[in-house]
């Protein structure tokens, strides 16, 4: 008689490339939480994993695509969104998600972001914002709060940071939300909403980076950074975009900032160019029929 | 005979850029992403009109980095894709040419060359991107690049570029130039049955058996499409047969030589150097693109004056036809290399000739084409 071996299967296993674990992220990093939230959302809501693609750029969050057991692409720095654009247009029936970091999407890839939002492509962008360039060792990012120490602003950051939700809304996004990794229930619900949203959706996830941002700003332990996010984030039901700026990091407004309906890129295409082509083909067919009758 | 619905077979009068666009359609290209830039824009404009009516996709992106990336994304969605640009845009594409090489994503990149560096001569001809096409992206890799010298050749080479991209799973570059792009000539589209179209090898393995970068005999892995249940991982990082990143010297040693050798090992079947009157000649003019045509007149004049001159026209510039150059170098007194740059491919000719004959550069900074007399002068001087 063979002995029965009992093994516990992790509930997220169907969505993860378990052979790639453990992941590369540091102790206390929020990326694992973001990954877990995404994986549990797609499993719980029974999204077809064969019809879901995740595209990442470069950086700590850039490794996200590699852990998810879906069609996943790890592209060049900042270029996840244009890659996703091509894939979405080729496979409009798939859910295409860009999962990448603040430096990747809003630093080197900023232009791609605003144009994808402007076009209202039916894709979801999840940006994990840890206020810093993590993978390269803690340099200032376009999201670093004023006064914060980084390895390239040793005396404190003096550059204004992006108000990401306001930027996304101004560029044309139809769904904009921000959560910290502590808001796990709201985050999961938001991921579900964004994936089901017809149009360009953005979720900003504020994540602790104790190894670099924390260490340089007197919060070296993961728990200290978590405590900081808990104390300084404020959930607002009717969160206003103008209030979303994270100026000095002492007030982080979370919530759903925008959720509106607007025809998508492909819908716009279908109703203008597509309609004209159909008309042209119809007229051509009529003309051909006519010429046939004449002969 | 039934008319092909995609391209209208028969004789047309059209520019090189339009011929390129039609060639792409004939090859099965159904996705184009681009960014406007002189002198390549007509390719985008033509495809913006033609693609939607045959069920293809055209998108004008925000820059050339985005354009090439969108092509790569669409290619993994199962499409054949192309982008077209000129010098400044070609520079921006270098990053993602590397991504296409590393992820073995078939695609076609057309560079209608203009005067550089920088903005340079935006509307005028040059051939200054020859070495950039070979070396422009960082790291060690091999590239395939073609060079047309007429609208008709532009048409055929675009089809060939797609076939090679699909077969070798690599980006293929077409190094055209402003004159070839903008000149209008007779272009004959073949009947559909004369077209040879190659498509990437799609795997028949089940998702459980399949690994995206598992190679068979010829060093080229089989592809699948996103959305077909294979749940592949594709990365620009050094990766193993599963497509997973591996940051080790061993992983690099397993991957990079394979990527390089899948092209290097088949160099002989890839090269295409047209030899005309080379047998028994004392001088050979080696040229490509529009400069190959400029050379005709000089060669004719030289022959009239009694000099035995042959021509070597490079239709494929990368991989470089070393063996062909080597062969003629040991039989002629001199090889003349006119080109619309300050001396690029001449370095390859010198290297391949290995001192067996004189190699004479006829450089030109671009802006217009060589006067045939300059080439004639060089021919005459070389045999003195």
XYZ file of C-alpha atoms in Angstrom:
679
model
C 0.000 0.000 0.000
C 1.358 3.356 -0.951
C 1.557 6.006 1.671
C -0.676 8.970 1.146
C 1.240 12.219 1.042
C -0.710 15.212 2.158
C 0.470 18.477 0.715
C -1.137 21.802 1.179
C -1.776 23.778 -1.939
C -1.505 27.512 -1.582
C -4.836 29.075 -2.579
C -3.120 31.436 -5.003
C -1.132 28.685 -6.702
C -3.238 28.505 -9.887
C -2.323 32.134 -10.632
C 1.360 31.962 -9.718
C 4.502 30.543 -11.276
C 5.332 28.730 -8.065
C 8.556 27.309 -9.510
C 9.865 30.880 -9.536
C 9.280 31.432 -5.819
C 10.645 32.732 -3.510
C 10.418 36.130 -5.176
C 13.261 38.653 -5.212
C 11.540 41.338 -3.136
C 12.919 42.489 0.213
C 11.477 41.782 3.631
C 8.874 44.427 4.395
C 8.293 45.336 0.741
C 4.687 45.850 -0.296
C 5.022 44.220 -3.703
C 4.146 40.781 -2.424
C 0.920 42.204 -1.014
C 0.119 43.845 -4.351
C 0.854 40.576 -6.179
C -1.295 38.653 -3.706
C -4.159 41.124 -4.064
C -4.046 40.827 -7.846
C -3.749 37.026 -7.854
C -6.563 36.549 -5.357
C -8.824 38.971 -7.244
C -8.428 37.245 -10.598
C -8.969 33.829 -9.004
C -11.910 34.789 -6.806
C -13.684 36.514 -9.648
C -12.900 33.633 -11.997
C -11.279 35.681 -14.701
C -10.183 33.424 -17.555
C -6.441 33.217 -16.943
C -5.854 32.122 -20.533
C -7.297 35.436 -21.697
C -5.381 37.676 -19.335
C -1.998 39.223 -20.087
C 0.261 41.096 -17.679
C 2.972 43.360 -19.013
C 5.680 44.933 -16.883
C 8.541 47.292 -17.504
C 11.772 47.346 -15.525
C 12.365 47.687 -11.796
C 11.195 45.940 -8.644
C 7.564 46.013 -9.765
C 8.834 45.116 -13.239
C 9.320 41.587 -11.912
C 5.574 41.301 -11.270
C 4.763 39.825 -14.690
C 7.252 37.014 -14.139
C 5.456 35.620 -11.089
C 1.969 35.530 -12.566
C 0.949 32.389 -14.427
C -0.700 34.162 -17.333
C 0.718 35.351 -20.645
C 3.292 37.712 -19.212
C 5.811 40.055 -20.779
C 8.779 41.754 -19.121
C 9.642 44.527 -21.558
C 12.056 47.463 -21.638
C 12.150 50.317 -19.111
C 9.037 52.461 -19.435
C 7.703 50.694 -22.511
C 5.201 48.284 -21.001
C 2.274 50.475 -22.052
C 3.098 50.669 -25.787
C 3.750 46.907 -25.802
C 0.364 46.446 -24.128
C -1.173 48.766 -26.725
C -0.028 46.498 -29.547
C -1.137 43.338 -27.764
C -4.528 44.828 -26.886
C -5.192 45.884 -30.479
C -4.143 42.455 -31.750
C -6.167 40.622 -29.096
C -9.035 42.886 -28.008
C -10.791 39.918 -26.405
C -7.995 39.597 -23.837
C -7.749 41.568 -20.619
C -4.470 43.421 -20.821
C -2.922 44.681 -17.589
C 0.220 46.760 -17.183
C 1.746 46.168 -13.750
C 4.795 48.323 -13.117
C 6.442 50.866 -10.859
C 6.254 54.638 -10.445
C 9.658 55.298 -11.988
C 8.893 53.023 -14.903
C 5.420 54.342 -15.708
C 5.705 57.993 -14.678
C 9.428 58.634 -15.102
C 10.828 57.069 -18.253
C 7.405 55.944 -19.502
C 5.383 59.064 -18.645
C 4.660 60.018 -22.219
C 3.346 56.560 -23.060
C 1.051 56.702 -20.042
C -0.622 59.973 -20.952
C -1.117 58.899 -24.563
C -2.628 55.542 -23.639
C -5.012 57.354 -21.263
C -5.796 59.937 -23.960
C -6.722 57.191 -26.408
C -8.888 55.518 -23.751
C -7.493 52.114 -24.644
C -9.360 49.337 -22.896
C -6.436 48.357 -20.663
C -5.691 48.493 -16.933
C -2.549 50.082 -15.514
C -1.588 49.177 -11.956
C 1.252 51.356 -10.742
C 3.000 50.463 -7.507
C 4.367 53.684 -6.065
C 7.127 53.286 -3.481
C 8.349 56.909 -3.807
C 11.779 55.858 -5.070
C 13.820 53.973 -7.670
C 14.230 50.728 -5.747
C 16.045 48.331 -8.051
C 18.884 50.776 -8.712
C 19.396 51.573 -5.042
C 17.131 54.416 -3.944
C 17.339 57.398 -6.266
C 14.828 60.251 -6.445
C 11.698 59.460 -8.483
C 9.010 61.650 -10.047
C 6.890 60.566 -7.060
C 9.328 61.287 -4.212
C 7.714 63.596 -1.617
C 9.289 66.992 -0.969
C 12.057 66.889 1.612
C 12.540 63.105 1.448
C 16.059 61.735 1.390
C 17.180 59.607 -1.517
C 20.660 58.670 -2.724
C 20.522 61.438 -5.319
C 18.884 64.021 -3.035
C 21.079 63.532 -0.012
C 20.009 66.866 1.471
C 16.317 66.268 0.890
C 14.194 66.291 -2.247
C 13.436 69.727 -3.678
C 11.511 68.580 -6.800
C 7.720 68.614 -6.896
C 6.195 65.194 -7.410
C 3.401 64.088 -9.722
C -0.186 64.010 -8.576
C -0.751 60.684 -10.343
C -4.577 60.463 -10.100
C -4.964 64.042 -11.347
C -2.527 63.399 -14.184
C -4.367 60.222 -15.222
C -7.753 61.946 -15.143
C -6.513 64.967 -17.086
C -5.012 62.685 -19.726
C -8.345 60.925 -20.289
C -8.528 57.863 -18.024
C -12.030 56.635 -17.190
C -11.251 54.926 -13.872
C -8.754 56.222 -11.302
C -8.164 54.937 -7.783
C -5.420 54.969 -5.167
C -4.882 52.615 -2.236
C -2.062 51.711 0.075
C -1.081 48.065 0.502
C -2.879 48.228 3.863
C -6.235 48.778 2.158
C -6.340 45.195 0.986
C -10.130 44.727 0.768
C -10.672 48.007 -1.055
C -7.719 47.280 -3.313
C -9.089 43.890 -4.350
C -12.495 45.361 -5.093
C -10.833 48.113 -7.056
C -8.769 45.641 -9.133
C -11.980 43.801 -9.955
C -13.678 47.048 -10.982
C -10.721 48.145 -13.079
C -10.480 44.808 -14.892
C -14.174 44.962 -15.697
C -14.007 48.613 -16.684
C -14.518 49.352 -20.339
C -11.810 51.941 -20.928
C -8.479 53.062 -19.530
C -8.216 52.353 -15.805
C -5.444 53.279 -13.389
C -4.849 52.018 -9.878
C -2.021 53.551 -7.889
C -0.848 51.358 -5.020
C 1.269 53.073 -2.377
C 3.792 50.545 -1.162
C 6.469 50.600 1.528
C 10.114 50.226 0.539
C 11.811 49.885 3.934
C 15.141 48.818 2.426
C 15.686 52.076 0.569
C 13.030 54.718 1.073
C 12.528 53.677 4.688
C 16.203 53.371 5.563
C 16.979 56.778 4.083
C 14.009 58.352 5.855
C 14.227 56.869 9.376
C 11.753 54.033 8.804
C 14.145 51.153 8.169
C 11.856 48.454 9.515
C 8.954 47.236 7.411
C 6.583 47.702 10.296
C 7.644 51.337 10.708
C 6.802 52.056 7.084
C 3.484 50.251 7.433
C 2.751 52.338 10.497
C 3.665 55.474 8.577
C 1.281 54.593 5.733
C -1.472 53.754 8.206
C -1.096 57.042 10.055
C -0.711 59.266 7.032
C -3.220 57.812 4.587
C -6.774 59.116 4.626
C -9.607 57.321 2.869
C -12.153 59.678 1.352
C -15.379 58.438 -0.119
C -15.666 61.315 -2.538
C -11.973 61.810 -2.977
C -11.135 64.878 -5.047
C -8.403 64.737 -7.658
C -6.934 68.117 -6.680
C -6.396 66.826 -3.122
C -4.534 63.739 -4.311
C -1.085 65.390 -4.398
C 1.365 63.707 -2.025
C 3.323 66.896 -1.410
C 5.508 66.134 1.605
C 4.215 62.633 2.179
C 2.314 63.547 5.318
C -1.114 63.224 3.757
C -1.940 60.453 1.327
C -5.558 60.604 0.167
C -6.879 57.214 -0.914
C -10.103 56.284 -2.643
C -11.744 56.090 -6.002
C -11.261 59.413 -7.734
C -12.928 58.782 -11.049
C -15.275 56.270 -12.656
C -16.959 57.410 -15.837
C -18.180 56.063 -19.149
C -16.637 57.095 -22.429
C -16.286 55.219 -25.732
C -12.984 53.351 -25.920
C -10.335 53.642 -28.621
C -11.658 50.597 -30.464
C -15.273 51.740 -30.127
C -14.343 55.134 -31.521
C -12.507 53.390 -34.342
C -15.443 51.117 -35.103
C -17.981 53.954 -35.141
C -15.932 56.218 -37.398
C -13.432 54.409 -39.631
C -15.141 51.040 -39.353
C -18.509 52.482 -40.378
C -16.972 54.310 -43.330
C -15.238 51.167 -44.559
C -18.490 49.210 -44.367
C -20.225 51.951 -46.362
C -17.428 51.983 -48.955
C -17.545 48.215 -49.340
C -21.322 48.321 -49.686
C -21.159 50.999 -52.382
C -18.439 49.086 -54.218
C -20.578 45.963 -54.153
C -23.580 47.887 -55.533
C -21.440 49.360 -58.299
C -20.149 45.917 -59.214
C -23.672 44.500 -59.351
C -24.749 47.360 -61.571
C -21.882 46.897 -63.985
C -22.708 43.211 -64.158
C -26.298 43.927 -65.142
C -25.097 46.238 -67.889
C -23.011 43.555 -69.495
C -7.467 35.027 -63.516
C -8.973 36.045 -60.204
C -7.647 39.335 -58.887
C -5.823 39.133 -55.573
C -7.888 41.157 -53.130
C -4.869 42.461 -51.214
C -2.490 43.692 -53.905
C -3.480 44.401 -57.496
C -1.161 42.362 -59.692
C 0.196 44.085 -62.778
C 2.211 47.203 -63.529
C 1.915 50.314 -61.375
C 3.616 53.677 -61.246
C 4.462 54.422 -57.657
C 7.065 55.650 -55.203
C 9.442 53.381 -53.351
C 7.685 54.086 -50.080
C 4.314 53.074 -51.519
C 5.864 49.965 -53.061
C 7.250 49.080 -49.634
C 3.797 49.468 -48.054
C 2.216 47.245 -50.715
C 5.002 44.710 -50.336
C 4.264 44.563 -46.618
C 0.590 43.867 -47.319
C 1.524 41.181 -49.826
C 3.754 39.567 -47.191
C 0.856 39.381 -44.756
C 1.607 42.442 -42.626
C -1.609 43.424 -40.847
C -0.230 45.709 -38.139
C 1.656 48.939 -38.531
C 2.618 51.323 -35.753
C 4.609 54.397 -36.629
C 5.485 57.974 -35.928
C 5.632 60.623 -38.675
C 9.121 61.341 -39.950
C 10.470 62.528 -43.273
C 11.301 60.818 -45.626
C 9.474 57.642 -44.539
C 6.033 59.089 -43.768
C 4.405 57.932 -47.012
C 4.723 54.343 -45.834
C 2.623 55.140 -42.754
C 0.172 57.253 -44.741
C -0.308 54.558 -47.341
C -0.856 51.863 -44.743
C -3.187 54.081 -42.707
C -5.423 54.041 -45.763
C -4.906 50.446 -46.826
C -4.792 48.453 -43.584
C -8.275 49.213 -42.174
C -10.017 48.195 -45.388
C -8.452 44.724 -45.283
C -9.015 44.170 -41.572
C -5.573 45.261 -40.440
C -4.600 47.732 -37.752
C -2.811 51.038 -38.132
C -1.879 53.142 -35.152
C 0.147 56.321 -34.977
C 2.059 56.184 -31.708
C 3.532 58.959 -29.580
C 7.136 58.237 -30.554
C 9.302 55.620 -32.224
C 10.065 53.712 -29.036
C 6.339 53.220 -28.606
C 5.896 52.409 -32.292
C 8.316 49.493 -32.252
C 7.014 48.242 -28.910
C 3.445 48.254 -30.171
C 4.633 46.156 -33.128
C 6.236 43.684 -30.723
C 3.056 43.469 -28.639
C 0.928 42.867 -31.731
C 3.387 40.247 -32.977
C 2.938 38.242 -29.777
C -0.790 38.588 -30.431
C -0.220 36.688 -33.688
C 0.110 39.525 -36.189
C 2.884 40.288 -38.649
C 3.959 43.827 -37.857
C 6.108 46.573 -39.264
C 7.258 50.089 -38.467
C 8.983 52.639 -40.685
C 11.168 55.572 -39.784
C 14.259 57.577 -40.614
C 17.509 58.446 -38.773
C 16.274 60.212 -35.608
C 13.474 57.696 -35.147
C 15.824 54.826 -35.944
C 18.062 56.045 -33.105
C 15.077 55.920 -30.728
C 14.251 52.402 -31.854
C 17.617 50.959 -30.901
C 16.477 50.076 -27.365
C 13.623 47.925 -28.591
C 15.476 46.402 -31.523
C 17.465 44.834 -28.685
C 14.223 43.701 -27.053
C 13.064 42.160 -30.344
C 16.409 40.344 -30.722
C 16.366 39.093 -27.132
C 12.734 37.970 -27.163
C 13.087 36.589 -30.717
C 10.111 38.573 -31.930
C 9.797 38.679 -35.716
C 9.206 42.181 -37.093
C 10.282 44.475 -39.912
C 11.840 47.903 -39.396
C 12.183 50.171 -42.397
C 14.758 52.968 -42.199
C 14.468 55.403 -45.099
C 17.825 57.048 -44.543
C 18.357 60.804 -44.572
C 21.292 63.073 -43.786
C 22.550 63.040 -40.176
C 23.811 63.262 -37.466
C 20.922 64.635 -35.393
C 18.179 66.348 -37.391
C 20.706 66.749 -40.183
C 19.235 67.012 -43.640
C 15.698 65.968 -42.875
C 14.503 65.864 -46.479
C 17.629 64.755 -48.292
C 19.322 61.464 -48.937
C 22.153 59.720 -47.094
C 23.282 56.197 -46.204
C 24.680 57.001 -42.802
C 22.857 54.389 -40.696
C 24.563 51.311 -42.129
C 26.732 50.620 -39.096
C 24.019 51.745 -36.689
C 21.766 49.016 -38.076
C 24.450 46.477 -37.245
C 25.719 47.792 -33.914
C 23.172 50.344 -32.682
C 21.556 48.427 -29.837
C 23.780 47.482 -26.918
C 25.182 44.008 -26.404
C 26.255 41.269 -28.774
C 23.786 40.325 -31.465
C 23.469 39.646 -35.178
C 21.042 41.407 -37.446
C 19.687 40.918 -40.946
C 19.515 44.060 -43.094
C 18.532 44.524 -46.736
C 19.113 47.488 -49.032
C 16.885 48.245 -52.038
C 17.995 50.403 -54.959
C 14.650 50.879 -56.719
C 10.928 50.943 -55.880
C 10.588 47.499 -57.461
C 13.347 46.142 -55.250
C 11.827 47.906 -52.255
C 8.639 45.938 -52.923
C 10.411 42.575 -53.178
C 12.755 43.224 -50.300
C 9.888 44.096 -47.969
C 8.350 40.693 -48.679
C 11.732 39.069 -48.210
C 12.253 40.952 -44.946
C 9.008 39.543 -43.548
C 9.891 36.037 -44.697
C 13.312 36.208 -43.051
C 11.885 37.732 -39.855
C 9.341 34.927 -39.595
C 11.835 32.201 -40.413
C 14.629 33.387 -38.132
C 12.442 34.948 -35.421
C 14.423 38.141 -35.488
C 13.923 41.794 -36.389
C 14.846 42.475 -40.014
C 15.863 45.968 -41.081
C 15.396 47.497 -44.519
C 18.026 50.161 -45.095
C 16.405 52.198 -47.827
C 17.276 55.820 -48.571
C 15.394 59.011 -49.366
C 15.939 58.764 -53.128
C 14.683 55.187 -53.383
C 11.792 56.018 -51.034
C 10.654 59.063 -52.977
C 11.439 58.160 -56.596
C 8.480 56.945 -58.621
C 8.977 54.198 -61.153
C 7.239 51.263 -62.691
C 6.589 48.600 -60.095
C 5.203 45.246 -61.117
C 3.171 43.327 -58.565
C 3.273 39.603 -59.238
C 0.231 37.381 -59.436
C -0.518 35.855 -56.032
C 0.704 32.403 -57.059
C 4.184 33.803 -57.654
C 4.479 35.035 -54.096
C 6.356 32.922 -51.593
C 5.147 33.821 -48.114
C 6.650 32.300 -44.994
C 5.016 32.241 -41.594
C 6.492 31.648 -38.166
C 6.457 28.079 -36.991
C 3.711 27.752 -34.398
C 4.089 25.020 -31.826
C 1.722 22.072 -31.820
C 2.758 21.010 -28.343
C 0.287 21.219 -25.499
C 0.737 24.006 -22.910
C 2.121 21.422 -20.478
C 4.814 20.280 -22.933
C 5.663 23.650 -24.392
C 8.536 25.917 -23.337
C 8.801 29.240 -25.190
C 12.572 29.137 -25.760
C 13.167 25.423 -26.087
C 15.098 25.019 -29.315
C 15.112 22.264 -31.849
C 17.841 21.532 -34.388
C 18.111 24.884 -36.134
C 18.391 26.950 -32.960
C 15.075 28.706 -33.523
C 12.300 28.037 -31.007
C 8.700 27.602 -32.076
C 6.281 30.387 -31.221
C 2.794 30.555 -29.777
C 0.287 33.386 -29.536
C -0.823 35.165 -26.412
C -4.338 34.164 -25.430
C -4.030 30.554 -26.603
C -3.664 29.107 -23.139
C 0.105 28.641 -23.097
C 0.593 31.326 -20.423
C 4.098 32.091 -21.572
C 6.649 34.374 -19.982
C 8.773 36.501 -22.282
C 11.529 38.779 -21.020
C 14.245 41.055 -22.323
C 16.433 39.789 -19.480
C 18.781 36.866 -19.997
C 16.521 33.841 -19.719
C 16.396 30.059 -19.834
C 14.362 27.776 -22.112
C 11.233 28.520 -20.066
C 11.651 32.235 -20.644
C 12.473 32.848 -16.970
C 15.134 35.426 -16.116
C 18.460 33.999 -14.994
C 21.176 36.403 -13.923
C 24.125 34.085 -14.377
C 27.081 33.761 -16.716
C 25.869 30.252 -17.591
C 22.449 31.493 -18.684
C 24.133 34.174 -20.792
C 26.430 31.554 -22.316
C 23.453 29.376 -23.190
C 21.443 32.174 -24.752
C 23.623 34.752 -26.497
C 25.726 32.424 -28.686
C 22.501 30.752 -29.843
C 20.921 34.101 -30.778
C 24.056 35.104 -32.669
C 24.662 31.744 -34.311
C 21.141 31.215 -35.588
C 22.071 33.939 -38.093
C 25.862 33.494 -38.333
C 25.643 29.780 -39.052
C 23.374 30.420 -42.008
C 25.253 33.405 -43.387
C 25.899 31.697 -46.714
C 22.228 31.261 -47.500
C 21.424 34.790 -46.332
C 23.920 36.810 -48.318
C 22.794 38.280 -51.614
C 25.512 40.077 -53.563
C 24.713 40.556 -57.231
C 27.803 40.138 -59.398
C 27.738 41.871 -62.765
C 30.660 41.616 -65.238
C 33.042 40.850 -62.394
C 34.645 37.904 -64.228
C 37.866 39.059 -65.861
C 37.571 42.617 -64.553
C 40.419 44.623 -63.063
C 38.209 46.859 -60.923
C 34.972 46.111 -59.043
C 32.607 48.779 -57.775
C 30.900 47.578 -54.608
C 27.764 49.556 -53.709
C 24.229 49.268 -52.335
C 20.964 51.195 -52.362
C 20.733 54.235 -54.590
C 24.528 54.373 -54.861
C 24.533 51.074 -56.732
C 22.488 52.796 -59.415
C 24.670 55.896 -59.463
C 27.587 53.578 -60.126
C 26.071 52.110 -63.314
C 26.882 55.209 -65.353
C 30.429 55.438 -64.035
C 30.991 51.766 -64.784
C 29.652 52.174 -68.306
C 31.913 55.170 -68.971
C 34.941 53.361 -67.576
C 34.273 50.359 -69.788
C 33.960 52.644 -72.803
C 37.414 53.990 -72.010
C 38.758 50.451 -71.980
C 38.888 49.664 -68.267
C 37.421 46.297 -67.340
C 35.013 47.137 -64.500
C 32.509 44.911 -62.763
C 29.852 45.640 -60.196
C 29.038 44.049 -56.892
C 25.627 45.154 -55.694
C 24.816 44.332 -52.094
C 21.120 43.497 -51.728
C 21.712 42.079 -48.265
C 24.158 44.248 -46.334
C 24.046 42.368 -43.027
C 25.298 39.685 -42.709
C 28.161 41.061 -44.780
C 29.284 38.918 -47.762
C 32.899 38.461 -46.635
C 33.533 35.423 -48.823
C 32.359 37.199 -51.973
C 34.592 40.191 -51.308
C 37.495 37.895 -50.494
C 37.051 36.022 -53.761
C 37.118 39.152 -55.931
C 39.846 40.820 -53.887
C 42.270 38.136 -55.029
C 41.299 38.629 -58.679
C 41.066 42.392 -59.163
C 43.400 45.341 -58.702
C 40.935 47.456 -56.765
C 37.492 47.508 -55.180
C 35.817 50.909 -55.230
C 33.253 51.597 -52.491
C 31.080 54.667 -53.089
C 28.535 55.330 -50.337
C 26.514 58.252 -49.010
C 28.417 58.442 -45.747
C 31.975 59.206 -44.740
C 33.073 55.580 -45.083
C 31.152 52.805 -43.319
C 30.703 49.634 -45.344
C 34.132 50.258 -46.865
C 35.546 49.144 -43.514
C 33.878 45.772 -43.977
C 35.187 45.563 -47.536
C 38.723 46.344 -46.342
C 38.463 43.754 -43.599
C 37.188 41.106 -46.012
C 39.713 41.956 -48.752
C 42.491 41.373 -46.236
C 45.039 43.422 -48.181
C 44.667 41.326 -51.356
C 43.727 44.387 -53.419
C 43.378 48.133 -53.140
C 40.146 49.245 -51.454
C 39.123 52.768 -52.369
C 36.472 54.667 -50.431
C 34.402 57.249 -52.302
C 32.712 58.989 -49.387
C 29.883 61.507 -49.637
C 28.301 63.309 -46.678
C 24.801 63.016 -48.191
C 22.340 65.678 -49.289
C 22.451 64.474 -52.861
C 23.830 61.438 -54.639
C 27.358 61.008 -56.020
C 28.134 62.575 -59.355
C 29.039 59.527 -61.488
C 32.251 61.375 -62.444
C 33.495 61.094 -58.858
C 33.161 57.328 -59.045
C 34.666 57.255 -62.566
C 37.611 59.292 -61.300
C 38.175 56.824 -58.473
C 38.044 53.888 -60.896
C 40.633 55.508 -63.201
C 42.920 56.463 -60.336
C 42.812 53.005 -58.805
C 44.457 51.251 -61.759
C 47.248 53.782 -62.220
